[in-house]
GROMACS .gro file of C-alpha atoms in nm:
model
  230
    1UNK     CA    1   5.410  21.846  -2.562
    2UNK     CA    2   5.702  21.825  -2.811
    3UNK     CA    3   6.036  21.862  -2.640
    4UNK     CA    4   6.376  21.939  -2.787
    5UNK     CA    5   6.677  21.877  -2.562
    6UNK     CA    6   7.005  22.049  -2.649
    7UNK     CA    7   7.277  21.886  -2.436
    8UNK     CA    8   7.622  21.773  -2.547
    9UNK     CA    9   7.694  21.529  -2.259
   10UNK     CA   10   7.538  21.193  -2.357
   11UNK     CA   11   7.475  21.074  -2.001
   12UNK     CA   12   7.315  21.403  -1.903
   13UNK     CA   13   7.106  21.409  -2.219
   14UNK     CA   14   6.978  21.054  -2.161
   15UNK     CA   15   6.887  21.125  -1.799
   16UNK     CA   16   6.706  21.446  -1.892
   17UNK     CA   17   6.514  21.270  -2.169
   18UNK     CA   18   6.421  20.982  -1.939
   19UNK     CA   19   6.294  21.212  -1.662
   20UNK     CA   20   6.094  21.418  -1.915
   21UNK     CA   21   5.932  21.100  -2.051
   22UNK     CA   22   5.840  20.998  -1.693
   23UNK     CA   23   5.685  21.339  -1.629
   24UNK     CA   24   5.490  21.361  -1.955
   25UNK     CA   25   5.357  21.006  -1.925
   26UNK     CA   26   5.255  20.749  -2.188
   27UNK     CA   27   5.133  20.877  -2.521
   28UNK     CA   28   5.355  21.183  -2.527
   29UNK     CA   29   5.609  21.197  -2.812
   30UNK     CA   30   5.963  21.112  -2.696
   31UNK     CA   31   6.195  21.411  -2.655
   32UNK     CA   32   6.435  21.476  -2.942
   33UNK     CA   33   6.796  21.522  -2.842
   34UNK     CA   34   7.075  21.707  -3.017
   35UNK     CA   35   7.428  21.802  -2.912
   36UNK     CA   36   7.514  22.105  -3.125
   37UNK     CA   37   7.374  22.452  -3.202
   38UNK     CA   38   7.356  22.383  -3.574
   39UNK     CA   39   7.155  22.066  -3.522
   40UNK     CA   40   6.926  22.248  -3.282
   41UNK     CA   41   6.869  22.534  -3.527
   42UNK     CA   42   6.769  22.287  -3.797
   43UNK     CA   43   6.511  22.123  -3.570
   44UNK     CA   44   6.382  22.456  -3.441
   45UNK     CA   45   6.326  22.577  -3.796
   46UNK     CA   46   6.064  22.303  -3.845
   47UNK     CA   47   5.826  22.489  -3.610
   48UNK     CA   48   5.723  22.163  -3.438
   49UNK     CA   49   5.885  22.233  -3.099
   50UNK     CA   50   5.675  22.329  -2.797
   51UNK     CA   51   5.952  22.341  -2.534
   52UNK     CA   52   6.329  22.382  -2.572
   53UNK     CA   53   6.546  22.244  -2.289
   54UNK     CA   54   6.885  22.410  -2.334
   55UNK     CA   55   7.227  22.372  -2.172
   56UNK     CA   56   7.430  22.692  -2.205
   57UNK     CA   57   7.774  22.534  -2.247
   58UNK     CA   58   7.793  22.298  -2.546
   59UNK     CA   59   8.152  22.180  -2.605
   60UNK     CA   60   8.271  22.538  -2.609
   61UNK     CA   61   7.973  22.673  -2.803
   62UNK     CA   62   7.785  22.957  -2.636
   63UNK     CA   63   7.427  22.851  -2.569
   64UNK     CA   64   7.326  23.217  -2.544
   65UNK     CA   65   7.364  23.245  -2.921
   66UNK     CA   66   7.087  22.989  -2.956
   67UNK     CA   67   6.891  23.131  -2.667
   68UNK     CA   68   6.867  23.473  -2.832
   69UNK     CA   69   6.732  23.306  -3.147
   70UNK     CA   70   6.497  23.085  -2.944
   71UNK     CA   71   6.352  23.388  -2.773
   72UNK     CA   72   6.182  23.486  -3.102
   73UNK     CA   73   6.034  23.139  -3.159
   74UNK     CA   74   5.679  23.019  -3.104
   75UNK     CA   75   5.790  22.784  -2.824
   76UNK     CA   76   5.900  22.819  -2.466
   77UNK     CA   77   6.254  22.769  -2.336
   78UNK     CA   78   6.380  22.615  -2.013
   79UNK     CA   79   6.752  22.648  -1.943
   80UNK     CA   80   6.910  22.345  -1.773
   81UNK     CA   81   7.263  22.453  -1.674
   82UNK     CA   82   7.528  22.468  -1.404
   83UNK     CA   83   7.600  22.828  -1.502
   84UNK     CA   84   7.373  22.977  -1.238
   85UNK     CA   85   7.554  23.311  -1.262
   86UNK     CA   86   7.389  23.349  -1.604
   87UNK     CA   87   7.033  23.306  -1.479
   88UNK     CA   88   6.947  23.678  -1.478
   89UNK     CA   89   7.074  23.719  -1.832
   90UNK     CA   90   6.867  23.418  -1.941
   91UNK     CA   91   6.549  23.554  -1.781
   92UNK     CA   92   6.604  23.885  -1.958
   93UNK     CA   93   6.574  23.687  -2.283
   94UNK     CA   94   6.237  23.557  -2.171
   95UNK     CA   95   6.315  23.197  -2.066
   96UNK     CA   96   6.035  23.020  -1.882
   97UNK     CA   97   6.260  22.875  -1.610
   98UNK     CA   98   6.623  22.818  -1.518
   99UNK     CA   99   6.690  22.470  -1.371
  100UNK     CA  100   7.034  22.463  -1.208
  101UNK     CA  101   7.248  22.149  -1.234
  102UNK     CA  102   7.253  21.919  -1.047
  103UNK     CA  103   6.873  21.903  -1.036
  104UNK     CA  104   6.619  21.668  -0.886
  105UNK     CA  105   6.327  21.506  -1.073
  106UNK     CA  106   6.096  21.725  -0.863
  107UNK     CA  107   6.271  22.048  -0.979
  108UNK     CA  108   6.242  21.939  -1.342
  109UNK     CA  109   5.875  21.853  -1.290
  110UNK     CA  110   5.815  22.204  -1.159
  111UNK     CA  111   5.970  22.356  -1.471
  112UNK     CA  112   5.757  22.141  -1.704
  113UNK     CA  113   5.446  22.223  -1.504
  114UNK     CA  114   5.508  22.593  -1.572
  115UNK     CA  115   5.480  22.545  -1.947
  116UNK     CA  116   5.183  22.744  -2.069
  117UNK     CA  117   5.132  22.895  -1.724
  118UNK     CA  118   5.159  23.251  -1.606
  119UNK     CA  119   5.296  23.122  -1.276
  120UNK     CA  120   5.649  23.158  -1.413
  121UNK     CA  121   5.849  23.482  -1.404
  122UNK     CA  122   5.631  23.739  -1.589
  123UNK     CA  123   5.763  23.854  -1.924
  124UNK     CA  124   5.896  24.206  -1.938
  125UNK     CA  125   6.016  24.199  -2.299
  126UNK     CA  126   5.940  24.024  -2.628
  127UNK     CA  127   6.222  23.921  -2.858
  128UNK     CA  128   6.188  23.989  -3.232
  129UNK     CA  129   6.419  23.943  -3.525
  130UNK     CA  130   6.549  24.265  -3.679
  131UNK     CA  131   6.839  24.349  -3.907
  132UNK     CA  132   6.988  24.000  -3.887
  133UNK     CA  133   6.985  24.005  -3.506
  134UNK     CA  134   6.749  23.993  -3.212
  135UNK     CA  135   6.590  24.296  -3.046
  136UNK     CA  136   6.414  24.292  -2.707
  137UNK     CA  137   6.096  24.500  -2.715
  138UNK     CA  138   5.984  24.613  -2.366
  139UNK     CA  139   5.618  24.528  -2.302
  140UNK     CA  140   5.571  24.879  -2.167
  141UNK     CA  141   5.642  25.016  -2.511
  142UNK     CA  142   5.364  24.805  -2.677
  143UNK     CA  143   5.030  24.979  -2.729
  144UNK     CA  144   4.846  24.665  -2.841
  145UNK     CA  145   4.908  24.342  -3.034
  146UNK     CA  146   4.740  24.237  -3.356
  147UNK     CA  147   4.727  23.889  -3.504
  148UNK     CA  148   4.907  23.832  -3.832
  149UNK     CA  149   4.842  23.474  -3.931
  150UNK     CA  150   5.088  23.250  -3.745
  151UNK     CA  151   5.266  23.562  -3.620
  152UNK     CA  152   5.172  23.874  -3.424
  153UNK     CA  153   5.234  24.241  -3.487
  154UNK     CA  154   5.344  24.452  -3.191
  155UNK     CA  155   5.205  24.803  -3.238
  156UNK     CA  156   5.434  25.044  -3.046
  157UNK     CA  157   5.328  25.346  -2.844
  158UNK     CA  158   5.583  25.571  -3.015
  159UNK     CA  159   5.477  25.458  -3.361
  160UNK     CA  160   5.586  25.173  -3.584
  161UNK     CA  161   5.549  24.798  -3.544
  162UNK     CA  162   5.760  24.490  -3.482
  163UNK     CA  163   5.675  24.136  -3.593
  164UNK     CA  164   5.681  23.855  -3.336
  165UNK     CA  165   5.713  23.494  -3.453
  166UNK     CA  166   5.482  23.394  -3.168
  167UNK     CA  167   5.114  23.361  -3.257
  168UNK     CA  168   4.845  23.557  -3.080
  169UNK     CA  169   4.734  23.235  -2.912
  170UNK     CA  170   5.087  23.173  -2.778
  171UNK     CA  171   5.124  23.532  -2.657
  172UNK     CA  172   4.791  23.505  -2.479
  173UNK     CA  173   4.942  23.221  -2.276
  174UNK     CA  174   5.276  23.390  -2.212
  175UNK     CA  175   5.192  23.753  -2.141
  176UNK     CA  176   5.116  23.883  -1.792
  177UNK     CA  177   4.754  23.858  -1.674
  178UNK     CA  178   4.689  24.228  -1.736
  179UNK     CA  179   4.686  24.155  -2.112
  180UNK     CA  180   4.346  24.044  -2.238
  181UNK     CA  181   4.226  23.896  -2.563
  182UNK     CA  182   3.934  24.123  -2.663
  183UNK     CA  183   3.891  23.991  -3.018
  184UNK     CA  184   4.026  23.705  -3.225
  185UNK     CA  185   4.274  23.954  -3.371
  186UNK     CA  186   4.367  24.174  -3.075
  187UNK     CA  187   4.540  24.163  -2.735
  188UNK     CA  188   4.543  24.476  -2.519
  189UNK     CA  189   4.653  24.575  -2.173
  190UNK     CA  190   4.338  24.629  -1.963
  191UNK     CA  191   4.485  24.935  -1.792
  192UNK     CA  192   4.527  25.103  -2.133
  193UNK     CA  193   4.153  25.095  -2.199
  194UNK     CA  194   3.988  25.431  -2.151
  195UNK     CA  195   3.627  25.325  -2.221
  196UNK     CA  196   3.391  25.086  -2.398
  197UNK     CA  197   3.219  25.238  -2.700
  198UNK     CA  198   2.889  25.099  -2.840
  199UNK     CA  199   2.809  25.209  -3.192
  200UNK     CA  200   2.519  25.154  -3.436
  201UNK     CA  201   2.419  24.790  -3.457
  202UNK     CA  202   2.536  24.723  -3.101
  203UNK     CA  203   2.891  24.687  -3.220
  204UNK     CA  204   3.134  24.729  -2.934
  205UNK     CA  205   3.489  24.864  -2.934
  206UNK     CA  206   3.744  24.978  -2.680
  207UNK     CA  207   3.900  25.319  -2.692
  208UNK     CA  208   4.258  25.319  -2.567
  209UNK     CA  209   4.417  25.605  -2.384
  210UNK     CA  210   4.583  25.722  -2.704
  211UNK     CA  211   4.251  25.734  -2.886
  212UNK     CA  212   4.290  25.412  -3.083
  213UNK     CA  213   3.969  25.215  -3.123
  214UNK     CA  214   3.974  24.833  -3.151
  215UNK     CA  215   3.679  24.600  -3.200
  216UNK     CA  216   3.557  24.370  -2.922
  217UNK     CA  217   3.435  24.022  -3.007
  218UNK     CA  218   3.087  23.946  -2.878
  219UNK     CA  219   3.202  23.627  -2.709
  220UNK     CA  220   3.469  23.822  -2.519
  221UNK     CA  221   3.261  24.118  -2.409
  222UNK     CA  222   3.142  23.962  -2.082
  223UNK     CA  223   3.496  23.887  -1.961
  224UNK     CA  224   3.610  24.232  -2.064
  225UNK     CA  225   3.329  24.403  -1.869
  226UNK     CA  226   3.418  24.205  -1.556
  227UNK     CA  227   3.786  24.303  -1.587
  228UNK     CA  228   3.701  24.669  -1.630
  229UNK     CA  229   3.467  24.664  -1.330
  230UNK     CA  230   3.718  24.484  -1.105
   0.00000   0.00000   0.00000
């Protein structure tokens, strides 16, 4: 797990890095630490960050500016901040957890344990870059999700698409449990499936409630049948 800590207080940064190293154990890469938004942006652009640990108040800089950008990234974000009144706003941007300062090692361990788990607060929106800014796309407006290389295309119910910088594999980890990977290229919400359709050659597809048909991978058919029968 590759961690990036954004914290402008040296003592706080060293303590956070030390506790993270203790939690991750030997063999894990040491956390990288930076104290400014510009430095953090440069490191985030390298696409080799799994988890961002972010303080919201950085020597007068607004951490929410970085948080909005981080929400579109292919990594998860944990806010570590004394600004507990901003927790709701942070969760609206899709953060994995909000660890209030002062925190205990046990509380930090809980946040790190949530990485890659659906036990955290379920996502209600996905952040995408658009027009030089960040737009939050409600999950309820997404008909299905299609893989696009290292990215994913959100196909909207009302027409049109939005491009997420998170891969299909990452979204499969982050989305609520009612989303299911039915094919190497597709994620759908199980409740949006109207029926299974078997065509010539035993090829299987799902028909969504809007009439859209999407292929089902053979290796995923068994799990899909169980979910539909549940």
